[in-house]
Coordinates of N, CA and C in Angstrom, one line a residue:
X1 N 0.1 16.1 8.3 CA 1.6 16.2 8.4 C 2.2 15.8 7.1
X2 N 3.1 16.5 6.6 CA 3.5 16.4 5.4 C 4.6 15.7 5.4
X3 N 5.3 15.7 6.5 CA 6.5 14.0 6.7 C 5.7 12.6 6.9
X4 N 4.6 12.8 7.0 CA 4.1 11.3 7.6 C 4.1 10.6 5.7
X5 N 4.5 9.4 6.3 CA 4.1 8.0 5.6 C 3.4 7.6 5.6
X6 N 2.8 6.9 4.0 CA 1.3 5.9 3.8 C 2.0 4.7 4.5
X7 N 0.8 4.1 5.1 CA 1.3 2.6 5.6 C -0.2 1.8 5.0
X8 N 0.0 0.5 4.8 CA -1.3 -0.4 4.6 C -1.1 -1.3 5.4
X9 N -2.2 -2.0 5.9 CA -2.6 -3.2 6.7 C -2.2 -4.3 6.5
X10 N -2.0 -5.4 7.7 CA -1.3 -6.7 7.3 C -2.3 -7.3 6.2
X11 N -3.5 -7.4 6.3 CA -4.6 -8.2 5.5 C -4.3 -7.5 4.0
X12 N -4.1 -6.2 3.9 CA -3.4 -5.7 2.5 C -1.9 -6.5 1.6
X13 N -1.0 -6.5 3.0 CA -0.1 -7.2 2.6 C 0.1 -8.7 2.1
X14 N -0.8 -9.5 3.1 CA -1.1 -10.8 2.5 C -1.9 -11.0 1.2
X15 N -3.2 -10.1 1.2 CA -3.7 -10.1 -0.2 C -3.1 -10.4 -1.4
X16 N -1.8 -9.5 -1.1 CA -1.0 -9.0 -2.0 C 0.2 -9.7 -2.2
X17 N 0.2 -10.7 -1.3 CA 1.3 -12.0 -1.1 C 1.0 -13.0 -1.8
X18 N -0.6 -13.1 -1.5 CA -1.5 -14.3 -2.5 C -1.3 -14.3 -4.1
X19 N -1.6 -13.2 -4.4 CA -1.3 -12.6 -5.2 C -0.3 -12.9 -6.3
X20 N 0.7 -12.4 -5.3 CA 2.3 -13.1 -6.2 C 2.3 -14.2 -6.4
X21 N 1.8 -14.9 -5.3 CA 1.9 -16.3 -5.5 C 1.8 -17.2 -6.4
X22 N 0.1 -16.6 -7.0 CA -0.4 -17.0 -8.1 C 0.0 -16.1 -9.6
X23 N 0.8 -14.9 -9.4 CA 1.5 -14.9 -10.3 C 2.7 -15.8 -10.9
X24 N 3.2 -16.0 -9.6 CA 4.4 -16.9 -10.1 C 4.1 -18.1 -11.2
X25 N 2.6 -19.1 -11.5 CA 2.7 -20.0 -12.1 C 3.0 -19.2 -13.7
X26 N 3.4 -17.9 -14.2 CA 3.7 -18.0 -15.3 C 4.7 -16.9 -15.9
X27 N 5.2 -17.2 -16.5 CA 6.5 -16.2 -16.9 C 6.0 -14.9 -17.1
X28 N 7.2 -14.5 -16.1 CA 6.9 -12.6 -16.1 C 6.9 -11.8 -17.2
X29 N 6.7 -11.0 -17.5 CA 7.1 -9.8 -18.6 C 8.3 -9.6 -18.8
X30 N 8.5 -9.1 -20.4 CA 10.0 -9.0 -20.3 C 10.1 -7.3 -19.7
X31 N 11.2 -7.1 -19.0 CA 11.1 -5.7 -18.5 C 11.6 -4.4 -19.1
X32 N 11.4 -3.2 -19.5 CA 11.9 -2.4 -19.9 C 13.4 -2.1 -19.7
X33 N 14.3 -2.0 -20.7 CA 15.5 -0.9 -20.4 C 15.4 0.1 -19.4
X34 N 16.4 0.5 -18.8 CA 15.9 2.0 -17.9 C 16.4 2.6 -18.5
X35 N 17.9 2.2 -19.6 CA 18.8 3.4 -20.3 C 19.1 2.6 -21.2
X36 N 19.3 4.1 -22.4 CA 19.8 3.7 -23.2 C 20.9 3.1 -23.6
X37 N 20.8 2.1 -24.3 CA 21.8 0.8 -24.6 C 22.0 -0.1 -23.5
X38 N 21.2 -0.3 -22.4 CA 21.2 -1.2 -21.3 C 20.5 -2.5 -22.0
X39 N 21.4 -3.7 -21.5 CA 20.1 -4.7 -21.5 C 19.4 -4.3 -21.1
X40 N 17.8 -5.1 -21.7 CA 16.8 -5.7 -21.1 C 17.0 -6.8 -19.9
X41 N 16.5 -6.3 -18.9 CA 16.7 -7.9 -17.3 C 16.3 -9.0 -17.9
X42 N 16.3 -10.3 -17.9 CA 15.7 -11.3 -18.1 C 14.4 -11.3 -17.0
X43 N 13.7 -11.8 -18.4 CA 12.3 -12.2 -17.6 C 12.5 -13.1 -17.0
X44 N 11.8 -12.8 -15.5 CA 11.1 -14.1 -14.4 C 10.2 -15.1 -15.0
X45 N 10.9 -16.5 -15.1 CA 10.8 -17.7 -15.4 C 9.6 -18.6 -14.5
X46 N 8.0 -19.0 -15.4 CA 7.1 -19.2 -14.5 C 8.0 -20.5 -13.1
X47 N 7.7 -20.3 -12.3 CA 7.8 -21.1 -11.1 C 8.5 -20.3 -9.8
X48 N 9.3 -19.5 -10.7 CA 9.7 -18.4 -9.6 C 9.5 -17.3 -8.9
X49 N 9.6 -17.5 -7.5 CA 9.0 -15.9 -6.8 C 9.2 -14.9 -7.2
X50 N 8.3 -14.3 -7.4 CA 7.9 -12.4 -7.5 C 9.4 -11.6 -6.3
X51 N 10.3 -10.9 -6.6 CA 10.7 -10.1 -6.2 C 9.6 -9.3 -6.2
X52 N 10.1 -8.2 -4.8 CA 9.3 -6.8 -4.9 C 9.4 -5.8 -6.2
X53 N 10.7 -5.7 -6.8 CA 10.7 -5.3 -8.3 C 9.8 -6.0 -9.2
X54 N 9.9 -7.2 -9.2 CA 8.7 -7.7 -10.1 C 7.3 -7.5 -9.9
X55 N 7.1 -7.5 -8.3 CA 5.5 -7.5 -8.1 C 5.0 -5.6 -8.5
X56 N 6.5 -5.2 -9.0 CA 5.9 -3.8 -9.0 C 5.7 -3.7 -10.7
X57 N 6.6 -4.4 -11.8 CA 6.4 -4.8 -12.6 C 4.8 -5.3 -13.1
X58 N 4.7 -6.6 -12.6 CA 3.7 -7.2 -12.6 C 2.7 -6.8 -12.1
X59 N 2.2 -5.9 -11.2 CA 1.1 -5.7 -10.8 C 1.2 -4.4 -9.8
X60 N 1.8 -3.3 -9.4 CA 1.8 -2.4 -9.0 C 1.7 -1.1 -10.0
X61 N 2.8 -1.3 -10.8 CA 2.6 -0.4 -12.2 C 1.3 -0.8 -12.8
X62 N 0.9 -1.9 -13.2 CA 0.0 -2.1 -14.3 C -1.3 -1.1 -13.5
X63 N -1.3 -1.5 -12.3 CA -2.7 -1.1 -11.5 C -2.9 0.5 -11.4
X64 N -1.5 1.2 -11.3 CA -1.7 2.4 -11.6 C -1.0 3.5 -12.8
X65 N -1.1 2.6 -13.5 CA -0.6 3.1 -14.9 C -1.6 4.6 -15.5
X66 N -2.7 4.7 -15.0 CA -3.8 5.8 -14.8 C -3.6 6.5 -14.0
X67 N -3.6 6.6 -12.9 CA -3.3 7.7 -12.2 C -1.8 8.0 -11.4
X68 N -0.9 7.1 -11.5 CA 0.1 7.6 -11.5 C 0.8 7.4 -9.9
X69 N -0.2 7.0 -9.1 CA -0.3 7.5 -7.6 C 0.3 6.3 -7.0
X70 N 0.8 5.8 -5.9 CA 1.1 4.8 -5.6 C 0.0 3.9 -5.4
X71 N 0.2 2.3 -4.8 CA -0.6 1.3 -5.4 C -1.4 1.8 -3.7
X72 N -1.2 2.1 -2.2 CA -1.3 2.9 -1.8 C -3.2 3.6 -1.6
X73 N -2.2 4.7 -2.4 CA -3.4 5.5 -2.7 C -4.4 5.0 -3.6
X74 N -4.1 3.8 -3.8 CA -5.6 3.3 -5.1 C -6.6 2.3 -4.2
X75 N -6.2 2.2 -2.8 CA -6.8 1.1 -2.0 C -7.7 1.8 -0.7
X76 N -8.9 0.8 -0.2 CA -9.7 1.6 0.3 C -9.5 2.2 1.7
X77 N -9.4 3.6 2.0 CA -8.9 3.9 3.1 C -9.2 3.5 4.7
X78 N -10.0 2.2 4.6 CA -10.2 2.0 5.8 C -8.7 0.8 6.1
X79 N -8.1 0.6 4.9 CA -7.0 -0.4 4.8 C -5.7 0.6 4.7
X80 N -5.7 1.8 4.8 CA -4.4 2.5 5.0 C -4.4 3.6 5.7
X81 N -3.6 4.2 5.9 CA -3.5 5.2 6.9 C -1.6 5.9 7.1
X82 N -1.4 6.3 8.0 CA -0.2 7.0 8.5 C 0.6 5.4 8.7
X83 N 2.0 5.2 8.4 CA 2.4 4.5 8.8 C 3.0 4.2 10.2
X84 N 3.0 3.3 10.4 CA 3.7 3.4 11.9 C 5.0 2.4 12.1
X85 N 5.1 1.1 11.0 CA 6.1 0.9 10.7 C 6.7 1.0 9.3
X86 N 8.7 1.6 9.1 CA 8.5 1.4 8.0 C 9.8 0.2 7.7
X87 N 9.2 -0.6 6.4 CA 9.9 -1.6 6.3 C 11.1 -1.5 5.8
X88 N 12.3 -2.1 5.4 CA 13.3 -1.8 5.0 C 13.7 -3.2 4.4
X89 N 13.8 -3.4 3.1 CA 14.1 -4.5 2.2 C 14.8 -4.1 1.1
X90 N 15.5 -5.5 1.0 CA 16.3 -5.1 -0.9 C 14.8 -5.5 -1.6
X91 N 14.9 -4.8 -2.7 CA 13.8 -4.8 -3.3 C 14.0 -6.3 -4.6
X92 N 15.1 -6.8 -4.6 CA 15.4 -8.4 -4.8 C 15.0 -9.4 -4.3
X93 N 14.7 -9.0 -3.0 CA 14.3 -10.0 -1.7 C 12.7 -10.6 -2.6
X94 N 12.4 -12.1 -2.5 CA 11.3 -12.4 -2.9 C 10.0 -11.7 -1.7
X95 N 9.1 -11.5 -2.9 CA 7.8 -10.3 -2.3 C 7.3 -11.1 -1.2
X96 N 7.1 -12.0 -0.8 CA 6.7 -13.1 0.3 C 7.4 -13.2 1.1
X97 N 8.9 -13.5 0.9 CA 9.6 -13.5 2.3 C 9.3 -12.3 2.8
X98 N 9.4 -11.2 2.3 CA 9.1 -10.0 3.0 C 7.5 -9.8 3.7
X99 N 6.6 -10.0 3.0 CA 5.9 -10.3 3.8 C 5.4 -11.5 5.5
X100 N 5.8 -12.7 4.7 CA 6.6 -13.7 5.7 C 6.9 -12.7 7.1
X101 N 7.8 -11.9 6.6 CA 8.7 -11.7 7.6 C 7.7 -10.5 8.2
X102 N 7.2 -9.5 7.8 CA 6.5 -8.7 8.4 C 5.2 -9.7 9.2
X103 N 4.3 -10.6 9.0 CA 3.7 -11.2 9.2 C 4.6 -12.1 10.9
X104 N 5.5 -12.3 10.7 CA 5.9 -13.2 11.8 C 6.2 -12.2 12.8
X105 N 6.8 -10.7 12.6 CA 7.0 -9.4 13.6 C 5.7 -9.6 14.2
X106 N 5.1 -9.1 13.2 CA 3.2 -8.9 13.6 C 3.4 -10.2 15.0
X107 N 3.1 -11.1 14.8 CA 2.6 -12.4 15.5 C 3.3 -12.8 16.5
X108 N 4.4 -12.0 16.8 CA 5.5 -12.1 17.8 C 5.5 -10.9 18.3
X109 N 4.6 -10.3 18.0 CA 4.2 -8.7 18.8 C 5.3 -7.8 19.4
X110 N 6.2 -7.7 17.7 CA 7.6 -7.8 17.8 C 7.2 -6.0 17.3
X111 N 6.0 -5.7 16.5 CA 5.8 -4.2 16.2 C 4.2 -4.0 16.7
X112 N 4.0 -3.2 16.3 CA 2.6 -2.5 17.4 C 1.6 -3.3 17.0
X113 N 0.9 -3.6 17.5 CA -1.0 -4.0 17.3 C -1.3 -3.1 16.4
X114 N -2.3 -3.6 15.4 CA -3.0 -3.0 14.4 C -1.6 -1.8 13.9
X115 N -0.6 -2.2 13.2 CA 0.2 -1.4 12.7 C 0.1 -1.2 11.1
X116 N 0.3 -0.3 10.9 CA 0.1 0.1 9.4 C 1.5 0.2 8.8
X117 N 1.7 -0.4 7.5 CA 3.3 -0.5 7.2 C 3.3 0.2 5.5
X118 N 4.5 0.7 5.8 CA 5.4 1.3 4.9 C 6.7 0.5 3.9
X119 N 5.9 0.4 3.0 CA 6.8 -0.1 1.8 C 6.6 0.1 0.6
X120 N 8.2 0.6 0.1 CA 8.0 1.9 -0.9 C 7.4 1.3 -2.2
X121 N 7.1 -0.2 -2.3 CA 7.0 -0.7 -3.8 C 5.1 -0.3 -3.6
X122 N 4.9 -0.5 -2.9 CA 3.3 -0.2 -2.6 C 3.0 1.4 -2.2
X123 N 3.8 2.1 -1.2 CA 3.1 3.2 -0.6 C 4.0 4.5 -1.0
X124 N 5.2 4.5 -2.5 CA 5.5 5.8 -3.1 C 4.7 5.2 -4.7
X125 N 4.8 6.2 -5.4 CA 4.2 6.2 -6.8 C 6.1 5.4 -7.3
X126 N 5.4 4.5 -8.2 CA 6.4 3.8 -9.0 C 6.7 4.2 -10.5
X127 N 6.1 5.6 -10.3 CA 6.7 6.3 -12.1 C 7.2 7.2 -11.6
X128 N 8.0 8.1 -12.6 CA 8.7 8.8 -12.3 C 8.0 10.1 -11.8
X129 N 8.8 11.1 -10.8 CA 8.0 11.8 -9.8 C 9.1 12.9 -9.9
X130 N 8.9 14.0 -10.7 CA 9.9 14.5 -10.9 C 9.8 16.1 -9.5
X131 N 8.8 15.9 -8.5 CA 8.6 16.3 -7.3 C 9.1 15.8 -6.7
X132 N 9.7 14.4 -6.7 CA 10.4 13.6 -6.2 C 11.7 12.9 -6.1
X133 N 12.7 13.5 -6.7 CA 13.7 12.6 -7.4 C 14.1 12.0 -5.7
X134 N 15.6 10.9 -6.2 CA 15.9 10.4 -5.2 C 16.6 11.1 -4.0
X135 N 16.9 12.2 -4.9 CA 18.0 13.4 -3.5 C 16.4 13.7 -2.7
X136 N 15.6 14.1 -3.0 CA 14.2 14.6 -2.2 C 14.7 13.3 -1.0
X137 N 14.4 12.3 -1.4 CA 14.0 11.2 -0.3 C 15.2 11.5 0.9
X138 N 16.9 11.2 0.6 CA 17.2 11.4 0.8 C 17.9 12.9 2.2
X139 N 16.7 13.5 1.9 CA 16.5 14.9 2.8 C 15.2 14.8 3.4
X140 N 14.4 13.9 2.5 CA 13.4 13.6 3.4 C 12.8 12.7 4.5
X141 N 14.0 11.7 4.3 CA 13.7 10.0 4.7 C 13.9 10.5 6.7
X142 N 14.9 11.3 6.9 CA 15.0 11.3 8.6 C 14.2 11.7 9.4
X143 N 13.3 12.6 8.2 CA 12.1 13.5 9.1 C 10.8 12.7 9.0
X144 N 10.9 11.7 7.9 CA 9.9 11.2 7.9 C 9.8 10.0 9.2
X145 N 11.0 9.4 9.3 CA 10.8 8.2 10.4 C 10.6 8.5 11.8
X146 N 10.7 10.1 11.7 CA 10.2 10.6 13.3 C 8.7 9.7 13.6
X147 N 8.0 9.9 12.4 CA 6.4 9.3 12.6 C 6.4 7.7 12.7
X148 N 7.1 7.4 12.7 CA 7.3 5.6 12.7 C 7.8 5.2 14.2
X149 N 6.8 4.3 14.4 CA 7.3 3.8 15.7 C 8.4 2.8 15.5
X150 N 8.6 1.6 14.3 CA 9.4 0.6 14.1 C 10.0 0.7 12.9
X151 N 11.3 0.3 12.8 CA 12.1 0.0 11.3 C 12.4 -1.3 11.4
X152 N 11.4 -1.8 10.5 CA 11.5 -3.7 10.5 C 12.8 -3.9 9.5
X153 N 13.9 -4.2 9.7 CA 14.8 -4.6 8.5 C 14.5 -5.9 8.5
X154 N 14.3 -6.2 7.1 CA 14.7 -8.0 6.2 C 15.4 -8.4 6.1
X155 N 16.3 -9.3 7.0 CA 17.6 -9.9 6.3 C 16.8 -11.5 5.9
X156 N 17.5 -11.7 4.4 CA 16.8 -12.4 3.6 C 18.4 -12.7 2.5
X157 N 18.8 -13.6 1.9 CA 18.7 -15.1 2.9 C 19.6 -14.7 4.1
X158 N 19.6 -15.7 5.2 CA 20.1 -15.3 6.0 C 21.6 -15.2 6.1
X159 N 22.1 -15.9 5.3 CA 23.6 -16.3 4.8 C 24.4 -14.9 4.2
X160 N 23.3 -14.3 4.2 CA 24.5 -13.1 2.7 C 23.0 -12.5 2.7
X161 N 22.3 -11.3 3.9 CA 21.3 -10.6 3.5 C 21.1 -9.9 2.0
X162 N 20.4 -9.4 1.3 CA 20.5 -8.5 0.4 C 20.2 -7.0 0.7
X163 N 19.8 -7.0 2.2 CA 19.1 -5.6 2.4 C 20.8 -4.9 3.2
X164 N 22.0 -5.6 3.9 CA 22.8 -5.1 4.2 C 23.6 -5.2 3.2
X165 N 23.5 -5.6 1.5 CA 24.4 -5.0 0.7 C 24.2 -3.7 0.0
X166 N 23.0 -3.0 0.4 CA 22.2 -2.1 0.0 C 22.5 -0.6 0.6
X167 N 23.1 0.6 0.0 CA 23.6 1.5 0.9 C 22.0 2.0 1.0
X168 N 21.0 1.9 0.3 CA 19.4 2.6 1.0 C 19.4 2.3 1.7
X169 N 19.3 0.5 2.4 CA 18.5 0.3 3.3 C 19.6 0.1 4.4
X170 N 21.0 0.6 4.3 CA 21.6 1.2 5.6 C 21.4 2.7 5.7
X171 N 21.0 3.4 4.7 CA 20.7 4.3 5.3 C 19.1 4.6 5.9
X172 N 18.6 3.9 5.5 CA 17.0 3.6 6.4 C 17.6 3.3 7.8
X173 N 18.0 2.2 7.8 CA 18.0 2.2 9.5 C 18.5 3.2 10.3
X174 N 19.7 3.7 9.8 CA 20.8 4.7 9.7 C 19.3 5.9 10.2
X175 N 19.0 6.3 9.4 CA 17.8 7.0 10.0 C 16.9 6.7 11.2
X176 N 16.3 5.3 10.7 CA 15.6 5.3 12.4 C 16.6 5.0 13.3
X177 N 17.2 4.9 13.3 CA 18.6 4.7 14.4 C 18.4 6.4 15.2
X178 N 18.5 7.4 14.2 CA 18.3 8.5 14.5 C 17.1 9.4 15.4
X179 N 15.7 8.4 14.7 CA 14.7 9.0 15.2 C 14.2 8.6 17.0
X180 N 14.2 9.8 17.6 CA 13.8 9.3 19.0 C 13.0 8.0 19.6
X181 N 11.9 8.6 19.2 CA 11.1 7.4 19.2 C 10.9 5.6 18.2
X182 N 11.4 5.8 17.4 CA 11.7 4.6 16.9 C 12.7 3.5 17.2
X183 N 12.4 2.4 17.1 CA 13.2 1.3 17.4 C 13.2 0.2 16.1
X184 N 14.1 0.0 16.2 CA 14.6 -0.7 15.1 C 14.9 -2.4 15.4
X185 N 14.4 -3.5 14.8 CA 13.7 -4.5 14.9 C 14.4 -5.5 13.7
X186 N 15.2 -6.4 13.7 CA 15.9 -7.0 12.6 C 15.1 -8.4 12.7
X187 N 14.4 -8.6 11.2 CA 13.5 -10.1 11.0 C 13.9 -10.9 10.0
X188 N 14.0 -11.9 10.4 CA 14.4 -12.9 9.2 C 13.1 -13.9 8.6
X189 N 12.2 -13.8 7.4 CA 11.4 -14.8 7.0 C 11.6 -15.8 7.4
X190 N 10.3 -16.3 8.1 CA 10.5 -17.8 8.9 C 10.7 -18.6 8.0
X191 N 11.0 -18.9 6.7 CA 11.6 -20.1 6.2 C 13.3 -19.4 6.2
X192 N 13.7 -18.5 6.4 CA 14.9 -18.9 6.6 C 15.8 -18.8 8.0
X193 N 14.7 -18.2 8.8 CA 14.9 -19.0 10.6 C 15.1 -20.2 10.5
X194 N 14.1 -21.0 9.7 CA 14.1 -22.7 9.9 C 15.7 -23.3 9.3
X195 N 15.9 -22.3 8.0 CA 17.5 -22.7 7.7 C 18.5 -22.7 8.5
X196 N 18.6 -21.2 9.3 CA 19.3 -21.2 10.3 C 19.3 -21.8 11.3
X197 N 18.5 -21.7 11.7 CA 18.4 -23.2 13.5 C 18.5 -24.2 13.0
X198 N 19.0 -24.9 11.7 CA 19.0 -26.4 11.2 C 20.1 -26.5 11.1
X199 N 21.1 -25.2 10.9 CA 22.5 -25.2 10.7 C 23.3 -25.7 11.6

């Protein structure tokens, strides 16, 4: 099916949580310009969490700097497949809460057993994809969520989400809102449930 989504495994996603983790003890790279005469971002200062931009920075790009493919397609296929959820995050949001937060769905059997997930810093190619620009997604994103059973949204922190200041990730839901079969599922990383219920 040529609308279906790569999704990877929770055990992929934690891997890859660990990961950050232990990137965090050291200052990140400084990051490329994207245009001309733009600042450069400030580099991520060691002690602080990996955003999903950074972990794509830090370790998504590097790992496929050769083939070009997403990080995805570089992992062994008994650990990926069609997705069945896709996730919906500001790509700001630290890489852990969002896992966090997929992990606590999982465990609260809040999305399917054995579900394969969808997240674009892992499961599209992170260079440029000129098969792909962003209007593609955009014509392609409704047909794709037909194949997803869940749209996990991140609200992260919980005070002032970053994924509902985001017109993508209202239009992700906006989409599975659309798709018949999908349901749509709003998670907050349990460290900031624990903020909230302390409030």
């Amino acid at each position: 099916d040529p609308d279906a989504l790569p999704g990877v495994t929770l055990p992929v996603l934690r891997a890859l949580r660990d990961t950050a983790r232990k990137l965090q003890a050291k200052d990140g790279p400084q990051w490329p310009s994207r245009a001309v005469g733009e600042a450069p971002r400030p580099r991520r200062m060691a002690g602080m969490p990996l955003s999903a931009d950074d972990l794509c920075q830090e370790l998504v790009r590097p790992l496929t700097r050769h083939s070009k493919s997403s990080l995805a397609g570089e992992i062994d296929g008994s650990a990926t497949g069609r997705a069945t959820v896709y996730v919906s995050y500001a790509r700001a949001t630290p890489f852990e809460d969002v896992v966090d937060a997929v992990e606590d769905a999982a465990d609260g059997r809040r999305v399917p057993p054995g579900a394969l997930f969808f997240l674009d810093v892992l499961c599209t190619s992170q260079w440029s994809d000129p098969d792909r620009p962003e209007t593609w997604w955009a014509v392609a994103l409704p047909g794709a969520m037909r194949g997803v059973s869940t749209a996990l949204l991140v609200l992260s922190p919980w005070e002032a989400p970053l994924a509902l200041s985001r017109a993508w990730c209202l239009f992700e839901v906006f989409c599975a809102s659309l798709a018949e079969d999908a349901k749509v599922v709003v998670e907050l990383p349990p460290r900031e449930a624990a903020v909230l219920a302390s409030e």
